[in-house]
């Protein structure tokens, strides 16, 4: 075989392998990608742009993985508890799976309680395969960019939407998540979030009920039995929802009805609609007694869903560890749930050409004893 023919064949093989796995702009290969900076490392998968692990040294120097996750791509493909996932086009619940925008009624997938829509529908952003747009594995600022083209009518939503999600490791022990979406041809609601479950004692350390938490939110959204906001905006003060001062997550959890734990939208006091993109301190978890790891959560969203994994039960996770209720919690910065049906909630509508911006910064500290 001549050298030229050999080269030509190589090129064809490369071209074929690049195009394999991409059908109509939809990735069909699912992989796990690692970012590494010294003793700080992170894994994600392009299936649902999900966080798989976040490892840092505990107070004795031993590596500890502080997010819950599953052992294989196959397990993620069958997951129903949203481990590590990126939710959209609109995170959380939409009453009656419908809304009206510019005079048009849009009917969404009814994938929650038979009549409501949740997390973008049956095949939300948490269940589609994203493409990897950029990937810098190590060095001073490792990062990965996932991209997804959401099409007009997907889940019932209007217009094409181009979405990018970036995870970056900043030293020491900061994970930055940036979420961007551009409406390409029609106005559409957009409210993205991360559903990663945290446990600063280690993903396999049992429940989080004794973790001490502070949330800088003096108001929350009460909900009905299907977890749809009633429309009321209520003060947390004195209620079981009050985390204005550090207290153990479990100390009043038994008083929460219907959901058997927190599944609650908190309105951040420091959110300023005039400084939409500026990060502020939204919540703090005190240093875990066993690992010495604590966390400051920064956000630029109007509020967040705080969920204590109430319905996670008997799920075999990483290393064969079985996750049970309260094995972790989520800090899901996002727009107000059901904002599309509540004109007095801050709007989640993005107009053509406009860019949706939302970031979360997880700043972990290790206290050495
Ligand atoms: C994502 O990739 C997996 C694994 O290849 C495949 O089974 C699945 O059908 C893909 N999903 C979509 C929505 O294309
Ligand atoms: C898929 O998940 C369901 C629970 O949601 C579980 O019952 C089933 O065993 C899982 N299947 C596989 C192949 O893991
Ligand atoms: C479902 O939602 C629609 C729209 O909000 C409402 O008209 C209808 O009564 C609901 N049906 C049930 C069974 O809740
Ligand atoms: C919207 O997406 C469809 C494919 O889903 C494509 O044919 C069309 O050109 C896109 N339009 C714009 C304005 O991006
Ligand atoms: C839970 O229900 C009890 C009994 O109906 C009630 O007293 C309590 O206020 C409820 N708790 C919350 C947080 O709504
Ligand atoms: C979890 O597993 C235990 C032991 O096998 C069983 O008793 C329990 O009913 C299971 N719980 C659920 C919600 O499946």
JSON list of N, CA, C and O and ligand atoms in Angstrom, two decimals, residues 26-30 47 73 77 123 127-129, ligand 1:
[
{"chain": "A", "resi": 26, "resn": "UNK", "atom": "N", "xyz": [-27.27, 15.37, 17.73]},
{"chain": "A", "resi": 26, "resn": "UNK", "atom": "CA", "xyz": [-27.47, 14.76, 19.04]},
{"chain": "A", "resi": 26, "resn": "UNK", "atom": "C", "xyz": [-26.41, 13.70, 19.28]},
{"chain": "A", "resi": 26, "resn": "UNK", "atom": "O", "xyz": [-26.27, 12.76, 18.50]},
{"chain": "A", "resi": 27, "resn": "UNK", "atom": "N", "xyz": [-25.70, 13.87, 20.34]},
{"chain": "A", "resi": 27, "resn": "UNK", "atom": "CA", "xyz": [-24.62, 12.96, 20.72]},
{"chain": "A", "resi": 27, "resn": "UNK", "atom": "C", "xyz": [-25.21, 11.63, 21.16]},
{"chain": "A", "resi": 27, "resn": "UNK", "atom": "O", "xyz": [-26.20, 11.59, 21.88]},
{"chain": "A", "resi": 28, "resn": "UNK", "atom": "N", "xyz": [-24.63, 10.53, 20.71]},
{"chain": "A", "resi": 28, "resn": "UNK", "atom": "CA", "xyz": [-25.12, 9.23, 21.18]},
{"chain": "A", "resi": 28, "resn": "UNK", "atom": "C", "xyz": [-24.05, 8.47, 21.97]},
{"chain": "A", "resi": 28, "resn": "UNK", "atom": "O", "xyz": [-24.27, 7.34, 22.37]},
{"chain": "A", "resi": 29, "resn": "UNK", "atom": "N", "xyz": [-22.89, 9.10, 22.14]},
{"chain": "A", "resi": 29, "resn": "UNK", "atom": "CA", "xyz": [-21.87, 8.49, 23.00]},
{"chain": "A", "resi": 29, "resn": "UNK", "atom": "C", "xyz": [-21.96, 9.11, 24.38]},
{"chain": "A", "resi": 29, "resn": "UNK", "atom": "O", "xyz": [-22.00, 10.34, 24.50]},
{"chain": "A", "resi": 30, "resn": "UNK", "atom": "N", "xyz": [-21.98, 8.28, 25.38]},
{"chain": "A", "resi": 30, "resn": "UNK", "atom": "CA", "xyz": [-21.98, 8.78, 26.75]},
{"chain": "A", "resi": 30, "resn": "UNK", "atom": "C", "xyz": [-20.69, 8.35, 27.42]},
{"chain": "A", "resi": 30, "resn": "UNK", "atom": "O", "xyz": [-20.35, 7.17, 27.42]},
{"chain": "A", "resi": 47, "resn": "UNK", "atom": "N", "xyz": [-24.11, 12.71, 29.68]},
{"chain": "A", "resi": 47, "resn": "UNK", "atom": "CA", "xyz": [-25.52, 12.33, 29.82]},
{"chain": "A", "resi": 47, "resn": "UNK", "atom": "C", "xyz": [-26.14, 13.24, 30.87]},
{"chain": "A", "resi": 47, "resn": "UNK", "atom": "O", "xyz": [-25.80, 13.16, 32.06]},
{"chain": "A", "resi": 73, "resn": "UNK", "atom": "N", "xyz": [-22.12, 4.51, 33.49]},
{"chain": "A", "resi": 73, "resn": "UNK", "atom": "CA", "xyz": [-22.98, 5.21, 32.52]},
{"chain": "A", "resi": 73, "resn": "UNK", "atom": "C", "xyz": [-24.33, 4.50, 32.44]},
{"chain": "A", "resi": 73, "resn": "UNK", "atom": "O", "xyz": [-25.38, 5.14, 32.40]},
{"chain": "A", "resi": 77, "resn": "UNK", "atom": "N", "xyz": [-28.15, 6.02, 32.90]},
{"chain": "A", "resi": 77, "resn": "UNK", "atom": "CA", "xyz": [-29.19, 5.97, 31.86]},
{"chain": "A", "resi": 77, "resn": "UNK", "atom": "C", "xyz": [-30.52, 5.48, 32.43]},
{"chain": "A", "resi": 77, "resn": "UNK", "atom": "O", "xyz": [-31.57, 5.76, 31.87]},
{"chain": "A", "resi": 123, "resn": "UNK", "atom": "N", "xyz": [-38.11, 13.92, 28.39]},
{"chain": "A", "resi": 123, "resn": "UNK", "atom": "CA", "xyz": [-36.72, 13.88, 27.96]},
{"chain": "A", "resi": 123, "resn": "UNK", "atom": "C", "xyz": [-36.11, 15.27, 28.17]},
{"chain": "A", "resi": 123, "resn": "UNK", "atom": "O", "xyz": [-35.74, 15.96, 27.22]},
{"chain": "A", "resi": 127, "resn": "UNK", "atom": "N", "xyz": [-31.80, 14.24, 30.75]},
{"chain": "A", "resi": 127, "resn": "UNK", "atom": "CA", "xyz": [-31.85, 12.89, 30.14]},
{"chain": "A", "resi": 127, "resn": "UNK", "atom": "C", "xyz": [-31.42, 12.88, 28.69]},
{"chain": "A", "resi": 127, "resn": "UNK", "atom": "O", "xyz": [-31.62, 11.88, 28.00]},
{"chain": "A", "resi": 128, "resn": "UNK", "atom": "N", "xyz": [-30.87, 13.98, 28.22]},
{"chain": "A", "resi": 128, "resn": "UNK", "atom": "CA", "xyz": [-30.36, 13.98, 26.84]},
{"chain": "A", "resi": 128, "resn": "UNK", "atom": "C", "xyz": [-28.83, 13.96, 26.88]},
{"chain": "A", "resi": 128, "resn": "UNK", "atom": "O", "xyz": [-28.21, 14.24, 27.91]},
{"chain": "A", "resi": 129, "resn": "UNK", "atom": "N", "xyz": [-28.25, 13.61, 25.75]},
{"chain": "A", "resi": 129, "resn": "UNK", "atom": "CA", "xyz": [-26.79, 13.54, 25.65]},
{"chain": "A", "resi": 129, "resn": "UNK", "atom": "C", "xyz": [-26.26, 14.87, 25.13]},
{"chain": "A", "resi": 129, "resn": "UNK", "atom": "O", "xyz": [-26.66, 15.31, 24.05]},
{"chain": "B", "resi": 1, "resn": "LIG", "atom": "C1", "xyz": [-27.79, 8.88, 24.66]},
{"chain": "B", "resi": 1, "resn": "LIG", "atom": "O1", "xyz": [-26.79, 7.92, 24.53]},
{"chain": "B", "resi": 1, "resn": "LIG", "atom": "C2", "xyz": [-27.17, 6.64, 24.99]},
{"chain": "B", "resi": 1, "resn": "LIG", "atom": "C3", "xyz": [-25.94, 5.75, 24.99]},
{"chain": "B", "resi": 1, "resn": "LIG", "atom": "O2", "xyz": [-25.37, 5.69, 23.74]},
{"chain": "B", "resi": 1, "resn": "LIG", "atom": "C4", "xyz": [-28.29, 6.11, 24.09]},
{"chain": "B", "resi": 1, "resn": "LIG", "atom": "O3", "xyz": [-28.70, 4.87, 24.57]},
{"chain": "B", "resi": 1, "resn": "LIG", "atom": "C5", "xyz": [-29.44, 7.09, 24.13]},
{"chain": "B", "resi": 1, "resn": "LIG", "atom": "O4", "xyz": [-30.44, 6.71, 23.22]},
{"chain": "B", "resi": 1, "resn": "LIG", "atom": "C6", "xyz": [-28.99, 8.51, 23.81]},
{"chain": "B", "resi": 1, "resn": "LIG", "atom": "N1", "xyz": [-30.09, 9.43, 24.10]},
{"chain": "B", "resi": 1, "resn": "LIG", "atom": "C7", "xyz": [-30.61, 10.22, 23.19]},
{"chain": "B", "resi": 1, "resn": "LIG", "atom": "C8", "xyz": [-31.75, 11.08, 23.67]},
{"chain": "B", "resi": 1, "resn": "LIG", "atom": "O5", "xyz": [-30.20, 10.31, 22.06]}
]
